[in-house]
Amino acid sequence: MCKHSDPNDEYHPENPNRIRAIWKKLHTSGITQRCIVMDGKEADDKDIDLVNTKDHIDLIRNISSKKVGLRRNGIAAKFNSIYFNDGSSEAAYLSAGSVIEVAEEVAEGELDSAFAIVRPPGHHAEENEPMGFCLYNNVAVVTHYLLDERPDLGIKKILIVDWDAHHGNGTQKMFWKDPRVLFFSVHRHEFGSFYPGGEDGSHVMTGEEPGAGYNINIPWENDSCAIGDPLGGCRVSPYGCSVMLHKVIVRVCRRQDCNGNLESIANSVQACIEVLLQQKPIVGSSEAYPFESTWRVIEAVREELSSFWQTLAERLPEKVTSMRTPYIKVISSDSEDEYDSTPHGVSQDLEKDIENIIQPFSDLKVNDGTGITSTISRTWRADLSKIDIWYATFGSNMNLSSKPKEITWKTFPHRLFFARERTATWGPGGVAFLHPKSNSDEKSYVCLYRITLEQFNDVLLQENVSSFDMNSPLFDMADLQSIENRQCISAEAVKNGWYHNVLYLGKENGIPILTMTCRLSDVDNFKLGKVSMCKPCKEYANTLIRGVVEGKQLSEEEATAYIQRSS
């Protein structure tokens, strides 16, 4: 399975080192000596055929053949976030087959539990096409195999719990009308703006016909998945992963007759396997309470599904739901700080990582013994939450803790361009910038979000650094009052980020329009070649194009030409 890799990018986020790192971690820690280690096994076409069309199977089976050869890149480009090489076919069949092998062993009672260390992954792959790094939908294949091909096992119902940062759109569609399978996905959604995008991951998507009520989505509104994971950004620690797995095991086993970044993913896998071996989570901490938006999502999900599940109709105790943490951004989106080797990056020590997450929450309620509680952060937040601004973005790709009050579109006489070589959110490809100077010959299509100045501070933080002590705002009322004359203001506290230059673009209905971009000196460095110009990756470009089209600014052809010209 390590033979499958991106021929054009050895640093692609889905690369062979993912499973190498996991195996190394398990081997050096001695866990492999406590487990039965099984060889990989290829799936048969008849098994894949349970969920995929013949055209899809033919594509994956033949993609590594010599006759396809030079056409692979062109074929991959037709799909969403997919690459192929001469090892892809074998890897895809081994990945699906190995999952079948271990699940069958558990179902037959030969093993108590199992963990499949496989790649490529599967939950984005749909019936008729690969998608999102996924070639075959491994979990869907094994689910249909156990239910339909092995009736002798007596398995009538299967629960699929998907806690990857992204929504398992492929798995959802394959069991949309099937009441034998309860699909439960916890994912970052951001009102449909986070990959794979759209409404598939919404909490209102509950299944149809006999499968109504058997599809449960928990769509988080913000990004604050694994620590050090550049794509998900939700910062679930290895301890957190082990707690989730422990809850699944304990809850399910009470009701049924059953036996019981690379370092980030490796630590998380180790923690989960420890749970499978010991039936309890690793030692850790869970003192942080949920965000207010987290409770809002949970309550919306419960209400949507209450007609199907009586237990969800019951009100949650007030003493539980009152435990809330103010929303604080703790990881960047388009800044590249996570890829730097400088000290401000994410810590490599697990205990420090967990402490770094918990500390900002603890600071909000510390009492120094004098009876005076630290309220600085809460005070500025309360003040700035009363002030509205328009946040100008270059597409429809924004992270917020809650929905904006209003959305509109506007054009500005500034140049949109792309520079640098990769982004934390999208991987290889340029970062979008707006030239700080206006130019009547230029036209940029910008989406305006009406948000509070408090929210703008959170976005400013998120776009520039991975974490920061927000006891004071990065951009305050004094800055807002002076920016009309100054035109741009550098947020000095996050000056190492690429978006720390706050740019004033005028007013809309009397409300200031702000965006964030680079400095003029950075533009000079781009022009001189000191920092590379680089077109955006396909997924990022497509997101911006979709935003412009859905905003009714341009046709798809015109929007594509606009982004290509900017590139």
Coordinates of C-alpha atoms in Angstrom, one line a residue:
M1 CA 0.0 0.0 0.0
C2 CA 3.1 2.3 0.2
K3 CA 3.4 2.0 -3.6
H4 CA 0.4 4.4 -4.0
S5 CA 1.7 7.9 -4.0
D6 CA 1.3 11.2 -5.9
P7 CA 3.8 11.2 -8.8
N8 CA 3.9 15.0 -8.7
D9 CA 4.1 15.7 -5.0
E10 CA 6.0 13.7 -2.4
Y11 CA 4.6 15.9 0.3
H12 CA 0.9 15.2 -0.5
P13 CA -1.0 14.9 2.7
E14 CA -2.2 11.4 1.8
N15 CA 1.2 9.7 1.3
P16 CA 2.9 6.4 2.2
N17 CA 4.5 7.9 5.4
R18 CA 1.1 7.9 7.0
I19 CA 1.0 4.1 7.5
R20 CA 4.8 3.9 7.9
A21 CA 4.6 6.3 10.8
I22 CA 1.8 4.3 12.4
W23 CA 3.6 1.0 12.0
K24 CA 6.8 2.4 13.4
K25 CA 5.0 3.9 16.4
L26 CA 3.2 0.6 17.2
H27 CA 6.4 -1.5 16.7
T28 CA 8.7 0.6 18.8
S29 CA 6.1 0.9 21.6
G30 CA 5.7 -2.9 21.7
I31 CA 2.0 -2.9 20.9
T32 CA 2.5 -5.2 17.9
Q33 CA 3.7 -7.9 20.3
R34 CA 0.4 -7.8 22.1
C35 CA -1.6 -8.2 18.9
I36 CA -2.0 -10.8 16.1
V37 CA -0.5 -9.1 13.1
M38 CA -2.1 -10.2 9.8
D39 CA -0.9 -9.8 6.2
G40 CA -2.8 -7.7 3.8
K41 CA -5.2 -9.4 1.4
E42 CA -6.6 -8.2 -1.9
A43 CA -10.3 -7.8 -2.4
D44 CA -12.1 -9.7 -5.2
D45 CA -14.0 -7.7 -7.8
K46 CA -17.2 -9.5 -6.7
D47 CA -16.8 -7.9 -3.3
I48 CA -16.1 -4.4 -4.7
D49 CA -19.1 -4.9 -7.0
L50 CA -21.4 -4.8 -4.0
V51 CA -21.1 -1.0 -3.8
N52 CA -19.4 0.1 -7.1
T53 CA -20.3 0.3 -10.7
K54 CA -18.5 -1.7 -13.4
D55 CA -17.0 1.4 -14.9
H56 CA -15.5 2.4 -11.5
I57 CA -14.1 -1.0 -10.9
D58 CA -12.6 -1.2 -14.4
L59 CA -11.0 2.2 -13.9
I60 CA -9.3 1.3 -10.6
R61 CA -8.3 -2.2 -11.7
N62 CA -6.6 -0.9 -14.9
I63 CA -5.2 2.5 -13.8
S64 CA -1.8 1.1 -13.0
S65 CA -1.4 -0.8 -16.2
K66 CA 1.3 0.2 -18.7
K67 CA -1.2 0.9 -21.4
V68 CA -2.7 3.7 -19.3
G69 CA 0.8 5.1 -18.5
L70 CA 1.1 8.7 -19.5
R71 CA -2.7 9.3 -19.4
R72 CA -2.9 8.8 -15.6
N73 CA -2.5 12.4 -14.7
G74 CA -5.1 13.5 -17.2
I75 CA -7.6 10.9 -15.9
A76 CA -7.0 11.8 -12.3
A77 CA -7.6 15.5 -13.1
K78 CA -11.2 14.6 -14.1
F79 CA -11.9 13.7 -10.4
N80 CA -12.1 15.7 -7.2
S81 CA -8.8 15.5 -5.2
I82 CA -7.4 12.3 -6.8
Y83 CA -4.0 11.1 -8.0
F84 CA -2.9 7.9 -9.6
N85 CA 0.4 6.1 -10.1
D86 CA 1.5 2.6 -11.1
G87 CA 0.9 1.3 -7.5
S88 CA -2.6 2.6 -7.1
S89 CA -4.6 -0.4 -8.3
E90 CA -2.8 -2.9 -6.0
A91 CA -3.0 -0.5 -3.0
A92 CA -6.8 0.0 -3.5
Y93 CA -7.5 -3.7 -3.6
L94 CA -5.2 -4.4 -0.6
S95 CA -6.9 -1.6 1.4
A96 CA -10.4 -2.9 0.8
G97 CA -9.5 -6.6 1.1
S98 CA -7.6 -6.1 4.3
V99 CA -10.6 -4.4 5.9
I100 CA -12.8 -7.3 4.8
E101 CA -10.3 -9.8 6.2
V102 CA -10.1 -8.4 9.7
A103 CA -13.8 -7.6 10.0
E104 CA -14.6 -11.2 9.0
E105 CA -12.2 -12.5 11.7
V106 CA -14.0 -10.4 14.3
A107 CA -17.5 -11.4 13.1
E108 CA -16.5 -15.1 13.2
G109 CA -15.2 -14.7 16.8
E110 CA -11.6 -15.4 15.9
L111 CA -10.5 -12.0 17.1
D112 CA -12.0 -9.7 19.9
S113 CA -11.4 -6.6 17.8
A114 CA -9.2 -5.4 15.0
F115 CA -7.6 -2.2 13.5
A116 CA -6.9 -2.0 9.8
I117 CA -3.8 0.1 9.0
V118 CA -4.6 0.7 5.3
R119 CA -4.5 3.3 2.6
P120 CA -5.8 4.7 0.4
P121 CA -8.7 5.7 2.7
G122 CA -12.3 5.3 1.6
H123 CA -15.2 7.4 2.9
H124 CA -15.3 10.0 0.1
A125 CA -15.4 7.3 -2.7
E126 CA -18.8 7.1 -4.2
E127 CA -20.6 4.4 -6.2
N128 CA -19.3 5.6 -9.6
E129 CA -16.2 7.6 -8.9
P130 CA -13.1 8.0 -6.7
M131 CA -12.9 11.2 -4.7
G132 CA -11.0 13.0 -1.9
F133 CA -7.9 10.7 -1.9
C134 CA -10.3 7.7 -1.7
L135 CA -10.4 5.1 -4.5
Y136 CA -12.7 2.4 -3.0
N137 CA -15.0 2.9 -0.1
N138 CA -13.5 0.2 2.2
V139 CA -16.0 0.5 5.0
A140 CA -19.0 0.4 2.6
V141 CA -17.6 -2.7 0.9
V142 CA -17.1 -4.7 4.1
T143 CA -20.5 -3.6 5.5
H144 CA -22.3 -4.9 2.4
Y145 CA -20.1 -8.0 2.5
L146 CA -21.0 -8.9 6.0
L147 CA -24.7 -8.2 5.6
D148 CA -25.2 -9.6 2.1
E149 CA -22.5 -12.2 1.4
R150 CA -22.2 -13.8 4.9
P151 CA -25.8 -14.3 6.2
D152 CA -24.4 -17.3 8.1
L153 CA -22.8 -14.9 10.6
G154 CA -26.2 -13.7 11.7
I155 CA -25.3 -10.0 11.5
K156 CA -28.5 -7.9 11.0
K157 CA -27.4 -4.4 11.8
I158 CA -24.2 -2.4 11.6
L159 CA -23.2 0.9 13.1
I160 CA -20.6 3.0 11.2
V161 CA -19.0 5.8 13.2
D162 CA -17.0 8.2 11.1
W163 CA -15.0 10.8 13.1
D164 CA -12.7 12.0 10.3
A165 CA -12.6 15.8 10.1
H166 CA -14.4 15.6 6.7
H167 CA -17.9 14.3 6.1
G168 CA -18.1 10.7 4.8
N169 CA -20.2 11.7 1.8
G170 CA -19.6 8.4 -0.1
T171 CA -20.6 6.2 2.8
Q172 CA -23.7 8.2 3.5
K173 CA -25.0 7.8 -0.1
M174 CA -24.3 4.1 -0.2
F175 CA -26.6 3.5 2.8
W176 CA -29.0 6.4 2.4
K177 CA -32.1 4.1 2.2
D178 CA -30.8 1.1 4.2
P179 CA -32.2 0.7 7.7
R180 CA -29.7 -2.1 8.5
V181 CA -26.9 0.5 8.6
L182 CA -26.8 3.5 11.0
F183 CA -24.3 5.9 9.6
F184 CA -23.0 8.4 12.2
S185 CA -20.6 11.1 11.1
V186 CA -19.0 13.8 13.2
H187 CA -17.2 16.3 11.0
R188 CA -16.3 19.9 10.3
H189 CA -18.9 21.4 8.0
E190 CA -19.0 25.2 8.4
F191 CA -22.4 25.5 6.8
G192 CA -21.3 23.5 3.7
S193 CA -18.1 25.5 3.0
F194 CA -15.6 22.9 4.3
Y195 CA -14.6 19.9 2.1
P196 CA -16.3 18.0 0.5
G197 CA -18.8 21.0 0.6
G198 CA -22.5 21.3 0.0
E199 CA -25.4 20.2 2.1
D200 CA -24.6 16.4 2.2
G201 CA -23.0 16.8 5.7
S202 CA -25.9 18.9 7.1
H203 CA -27.8 17.6 10.2
V204 CA -31.0 17.7 8.2
M205 CA -29.7 14.8 6.0
T206 CA -31.3 11.9 7.9
G207 CA -31.9 9.3 5.2
E208 CA -34.9 8.4 3.1
E209 CA -37.7 5.8 2.8
P210 CA -36.8 2.7 5.0
G211 CA -33.5 4.4 5.9
A212 CA -35.1 7.6 7.3
G213 CA -33.6 8.3 10.7
Y214 CA -30.6 6.0 10.1
N215 CA -28.2 8.8 8.9
I216 CA -26.9 11.1 11.6
N217 CA -24.6 14.0 10.9
I218 CA -23.0 16.2 13.6
P219 CA -21.8 19.2 11.5
W220 CA -19.4 21.4 13.6
E221 CA -19.6 25.0 12.7
N222 CA -16.0 25.8 13.4
D223 CA -12.5 24.2 13.2
S224 CA -11.2 24.5 16.7
C225 CA -9.4 17.3 13.7
A226 CA -6.2 15.9 15.1
I227 CA -3.5 18.0 16.6
G228 CA -0.9 18.7 13.9
D229 CA -3.4 17.8 11.1
P230 CA -3.1 20.5 8.4
L231 CA -6.3 19.6 6.6
G232 CA -8.8 19.2 9.5
G233 CA -7.7 21.7 12.0
C234 CA -10.1 20.6 14.7
R235 CA -7.3 19.7 17.2
V236 CA -8.6 16.4 18.6
S237 CA -5.8 14.9 20.7
P238 CA -4.8 11.2 20.8
Y239 CA -6.5 11.2 24.2
G240 CA -9.6 12.5 22.6
C241 CA -9.6 9.8 19.9
S242 CA -9.2 7.1 22.6
V243 CA -12.1 8.5 24.6
M244 CA -14.4 8.5 21.5
L245 CA -13.5 4.9 20.7
H246 CA -14.0 3.8 24.4
K247 CA -17.5 5.4 24.4
V248 CA -18.4 3.5 21.2
I249 CA -17.2 0.2 22.7
V250 CA -18.9 0.7 26.0
R251 CA -22.2 1.9 24.6
V252 CA -22.5 -0.7 21.9
C253 CA -21.4 -3.6 24.0
R254 CA -24.0 -2.8 26.7
R255 CA -26.7 -3.2 24.2
Q256 CA -25.4 -6.2 22.2
D257 CA -23.7 -9.5 22.8
C258 CA -20.2 -8.7 21.8
N259 CA -16.6 -8.9 23.2
G260 CA -16.0 -6.1 24.0
N261 CA 0.2 15.1 11.0
L262 CA 2.2 11.8 11.0
E263 CA 3.1 11.9 14.7
S264 CA -0.5 12.9 15.3
I265 CA -2.0 10.1 13.3
A266 CA 0.5 7.6 14.8
N267 CA -0.2 8.7 18.4
S268 CA -4.0 8.6 17.8
V269 CA -3.8 5.1 16.3
Q270 CA -1.7 3.9 19.2
A271 CA -4.2 5.4 21.7
C272 CA -7.1 3.7 19.9
I273 CA -5.4 0.3 19.8
E274 CA -4.6 0.6 23.6
V275 CA -8.4 1.1 24.0
L276 CA -9.1 -2.1 22.0
L277 CA -6.6 -4.0 24.1
Q278 CA -7.6 -2.6 27.5
Q279 CA -11.2 -1.4 27.0
K280 CA -10.3 2.0 28.5
P281 CA -8.8 5.3 27.2
I282 CA -5.2 6.3 27.7
V283 CA -4.4 8.7 30.5
G284 CA -5.3 12.2 29.5
S285 CA -7.3 15.3 30.4
S286 CA -10.8 16.4 29.5
E287 CA -11.3 19.6 31.5
A288 CA -12.3 21.8 28.5
Y289 CA -16.0 22.3 28.1
P290 CA -17.8 22.4 24.7
F291 CA -18.1 25.6 22.7
E292 CA -21.4 27.4 22.7
S293 CA -21.7 26.5 19.0
T294 CA -21.1 22.8 19.8
W295 CA -24.2 22.8 22.0
R296 CA -26.1 24.6 19.4
V297 CA -25.3 21.9 16.8
I298 CA -26.0 19.0 19.3
E299 CA -29.4 20.5 20.1
A300 CA -30.3 21.0 16.4
V301 CA -29.3 17.4 15.6
R302 CA -31.3 16.0 18.5
E303 CA -34.4 18.0 17.5
E304 CA -34.1 16.9 13.8
L305 CA -33.9 13.2 14.8
S306 CA -36.2 13.2 17.8
S307 CA -39.1 11.9 15.7
F308 CA -37.1 8.8 14.8
W309 CA -35.3 8.2 18.1
Q310 CA -37.4 8.7 21.3
T311 CA -34.3 9.0 23.5
L312 CA -33.3 12.2 21.6
A313 CA -36.6 13.9 22.3
E314 CA -35.7 14.0 26.0
R315 CA -34.3 17.4 27.2
L316 CA -30.7 17.5 28.2
P317 CA -30.1 18.5 31.9
E318 CA -29.5 22.2 32.3
K319 CA -26.4 21.5 34.5
V320 CA -24.9 19.7 31.5
T321 CA -25.7 22.2 28.7
S322 CA -24.7 25.1 30.8
M323 CA -21.0 24.0 30.8
R324 CA -19.8 26.1 27.9
T325 CA -16.5 27.6 26.8
P326 CA -16.4 30.9 24.8
Y327 CA -15.4 30.4 21.2
I328 CA -11.6 30.8 20.7
K329 CA -9.8 30.0 17.5
V330 CA -6.7 27.8 18.1
I331 CA -5.4 26.9 14.6
S332 CA -4.8 28.7 11.4
S333 CA -6.5 28.1 8.0
D334 CA -4.4 29.6 5.2
S335 CA -1.3 30.6 7.1
E336 CA 1.6 28.3 6.6
D337 CA 2.9 28.4 10.2
E338 CA 2.2 24.7 10.7
Y339 CA 4.8 23.9 8.0
D340 CA 7.5 26.0 9.5
S341 CA 10.2 24.5 11.7
T342 CA 10.3 27.6 13.9
P343 CA 9.3 27.4 17.6
H344 CA 5.9 28.9 17.1
G345 CA 4.6 25.8 15.3
V346 CA 2.5 23.1 17.0
S347 CA 4.4 21.3 19.8
Q348 CA 5.6 17.8 19.2
D349 CA 5.0 16.8 22.8
L350 CA 1.6 15.3 23.5
E351 CA 1.2 16.7 27.0
K352 CA 2.2 20.2 25.9
D353 CA -0.3 20.0 23.0
I354 CA -3.1 19.1 25.4
E355 CA -2.1 21.7 27.8
N356 CA -1.9 24.4 25.1
I357 CA -5.6 23.6 24.2
I358 CA -6.8 23.6 27.8
Q359 CA -4.8 26.7 29.0
P360 CA -6.8 29.4 27.1
F361 CA -10.0 28.0 28.6
S362 CA -8.5 27.9 32.1
D363 CA -7.3 31.5 31.8
L364 CA -10.9 32.6 31.6
K365 CA -11.8 31.4 35.0
V366 CA -8.7 31.8 37.1
N367 CA -9.0 33.2 40.6
D368 CA -5.8 34.6 42.1
G369 CA -7.0 34.3 45.7
T370 CA -8.0 38.0 46.0
G371 CA -11.5 37.4 44.7
I372 CA -10.6 39.1 41.4
T373 CA -11.3 36.9 38.4
S374 CA -9.4 37.5 35.1
T375 CA -12.0 39.1 32.8
I376 CA -9.8 41.0 30.3
S377 CA -10.5 38.7 27.5
R378 CA -14.3 38.5 28.2
T379 CA -14.4 42.4 28.5
W380 CA -12.9 43.2 25.1
R381 CA -15.0 40.4 23.5
A382 CA -18.2 41.8 24.9
D383 CA -17.3 45.3 23.7
L384 CA -16.3 44.3 20.2
S385 CA -19.2 41.9 19.8
K386 CA -21.4 45.0 19.6
I387 CA -19.6 46.5 16.6
D388 CA -20.3 45.3 13.0
I389 CA -17.9 45.3 10.1
W390 CA -17.9 43.7 6.6
Y391 CA -15.2 41.1 6.2
A392 CA -14.2 40.9 2.5
T393 CA -13.0 37.4 1.3
F394 CA -11.8 36.3 -2.1
G395 CA -14.4 33.6 -2.5
S396 CA -16.9 31.8 -0.2
N397 CA -14.2 30.0 1.9
M398 CA -14.5 31.5 5.3
N399 CA -14.4 30.0 8.8
L400 CA -16.7 31.5 11.4
S401 CA -18.0 30.4 14.8
S402 CA -21.5 31.3 13.7
K403 CA -23.4 32.4 10.6
P404 CA -22.7 35.9 9.3
K405 CA -25.6 38.4 9.8
E406 CA -25.6 39.2 6.1
I407 CA -23.7 38.3 2.9
T408 CA -23.3 40.4 -0.3
W409 CA -20.9 40.7 -3.2
K410 CA -18.9 43.6 -4.4
T411 CA -16.1 44.4 -6.9
F412 CA -12.9 46.3 -6.0
P413 CA -10.1 47.9 -8.1
H414 CA -7.5 45.6 -6.7
R415 CA -5.5 42.7 -8.2
L416 CA -6.2 39.2 -6.9
F417 CA -3.0 37.0 -7.2
F418 CA -1.5 33.9 -5.8
A419 CA 1.9 33.3 -4.2
R420 CA 3.9 31.0 -1.9
E421 CA 3.9 27.2 -2.5
R422 CA 1.4 25.6 -0.2
T423 CA -1.3 26.4 2.4
A424 CA -2.2 24.7 5.6
T425 CA -5.8 24.1 4.5
W426 CA -5.3 23.1 0.8
G427 CA -1.7 21.7 0.7
P428 CA 0.5 22.4 -2.4
G429 CA -0.5 25.5 -4.3
G430 CA -0.5 29.3 -3.9
V431 CA -2.2 31.4 -1.3
A432 CA -4.7 34.1 -2.4
F433 CA -3.7 37.7 -1.9
L434 CA -5.3 41.1 -2.7
H435 CA -2.8 43.7 -3.9
P436 CA -2.9 46.4 -1.2
K437 CA -2.8 49.2 -3.8
S438 CA -5.9 50.0 -5.9
N439 CA -5.7 50.1 -9.6
S440 CA -8.6 51.2 -11.8
D441 CA -7.6 48.7 -14.5
E442 CA -8.2 45.7 -12.1
K443 CA -11.4 44.1 -10.8
S444 CA -11.6 41.6 -8.0
Y445 CA -14.8 39.9 -7.1
V446 CA -15.1 39.8 -3.3
C447 CA -17.7 38.2 -1.0
L448 CA -18.6 40.5 2.0
Y449 CA -19.7 38.9 5.3
R450 CA -21.3 41.1 7.9
I451 CA -19.8 40.0 11.2
T452 CA -18.7 41.5 14.5
L453 CA -15.4 43.0 15.2
E454 CA -14.9 40.3 17.8
Q455 CA -15.4 37.6 15.1
F456 CA -13.0 39.5 12.8
N457 CA -10.3 39.2 15.5
D458 CA -10.8 35.5 15.6
V459 CA -10.5 35.2 11.8
L460 CA -7.4 37.4 11.8
L461 CA -5.9 35.1 14.4
Q462 CA -6.9 32.0 12.5
E463 CA -5.4 33.2 9.2
N464 CA -2.0 34.0 10.7
V465 CA -1.0 31.8 13.6
S466 CA -1.8 28.4 15.0
S467 CA -2.3 29.7 18.6
F468 CA -2.1 32.9 20.6
D469 CA -3.0 34.4 23.9
M470 CA -6.1 36.4 23.1
N471 CA -6.3 38.4 26.3
S472 CA -6.4 41.5 24.1
P473 CA -7.7 42.0 20.6
L474 CA -5.4 42.0 17.6
F475 CA -7.4 44.8 16.0
D476 CA -9.3 47.1 18.3
M477 CA -11.7 50.1 18.2
A478 CA -8.8 52.5 17.9
D479 CA -7.5 50.7 14.9
L480 CA -11.0 50.7 13.4
Q481 CA -11.4 54.4 13.9
S482 CA -8.0 55.2 12.3
I483 CA -7.9 52.8 9.4
E484 CA -10.0 55.0 7.1
N485 CA -7.2 57.5 7.0
R486 CA -4.3 55.0 7.2
Q487 CA -5.9 52.6 4.7
C488 CA -4.0 49.6 6.1
I489 CA -2.8 48.6 9.6
S490 CA -0.4 45.8 10.5
A491 CA -1.5 43.5 13.3
E492 CA 1.9 43.4 15.0
A493 CA 1.1 40.5 17.4
V494 CA 0.7 38.2 14.4
K495 CA 3.2 39.8 12.0
N496 CA 4.8 36.5 11.2
G497 CA 1.6 35.5 9.3
W498 CA 1.0 36.3 5.7
Y499 CA -2.4 37.9 6.3
H500 CA -1.5 40.3 9.1
N501 CA -2.0 43.4 7.0
V502 CA -5.6 44.7 7.5
L503 CA -6.7 46.6 4.5
Y504 CA -9.6 49.1 4.4
L505 CA -11.8 48.9 1.3
G506 CA -14.4 51.6 2.0
K507 CA -17.9 51.2 3.4
E508 CA -21.1 49.4 2.6
N509 CA -24.3 50.9 4.1
G510 CA -22.1 53.0 6.4
I511 CA -20.3 49.9 7.8
P512 CA -16.5 49.6 7.2
I513 CA -15.2 46.9 4.8
L514 CA -12.0 45.2 6.0
T515 CA -9.9 42.4 4.5
M516 CA -6.5 40.9 5.3
T517 CA -3.7 40.5 2.9
C518 CA 0.1 40.9 2.6
R519 CA 2.2 44.0 2.9
L520 CA 3.5 46.0 -0.2
S521 CA 7.0 44.9 0.7
D522 CA 5.8 41.3 0.4
V523 CA 4.4 42.1 -3.1
D524 CA 7.9 43.4 -4.0
N525 CA 9.4 40.2 -2.8
F526 CA 7.0 38.2 -5.0
K527 CA 7.9 40.3 -8.0
L528 CA 11.6 39.9 -7.4
G529 CA 11.3 36.1 -7.0
K530 CA 12.4 36.1 -3.4
V531 CA 9.2 34.3 -2.6
S532 CA 7.6 32.2 -5.4
M533 CA 4.4 33.0 -7.2
C534 CA 2.3 29.8 -7.5
K535 CA -1.1 29.0 -8.9
P536 CA -3.6 27.6 -6.4
C537 CA -4.3 23.9 -6.1
K538 CA -7.3 22.7 -8.1
E539 CA -9.6 22.3 -5.0
Y540 CA -8.8 25.8 -3.8
A541 CA -9.4 27.3 -7.2
N542 CA -12.6 25.4 -7.6
T543 CA -13.9 26.7 -4.3
L544 CA -13.2 30.3 -5.3
I545 CA -14.8 29.7 -8.7
R546 CA -17.9 28.1 -7.1
G547 CA -18.2 31.1 -4.7
V548 CA -18.1 33.6 -7.5
V549 CA -20.6 31.6 -9.6
E550 CA -23.0 31.0 -6.7
G551 CA -22.7 34.7 -5.8
K552 CA -24.1 35.4 -9.3
Q553 CA -21.0 37.5 -10.2
L554 CA -19.8 35.5 -13.2
S555 CA -20.7 32.4 -15.3
E556 CA -18.6 29.4 -14.5
E557 CA -16.5 29.9 -17.7
E558 CA -15.9 33.6 -16.8
A559 CA -15.1 32.7 -13.2
T560 CA -12.6 30.1 -14.3
A561 CA -10.9 32.6 -16.6
Y562 CA -10.8 35.1 -13.7
I563 CA -9.0 32.7 -11.4
Q564 CA -6.7 31.6 -14.1
R565 CA -5.8 35.2 -15.0
S566 CA -5.2 35.9 -11.3
S567 CA -2.9 32.9 -11.1

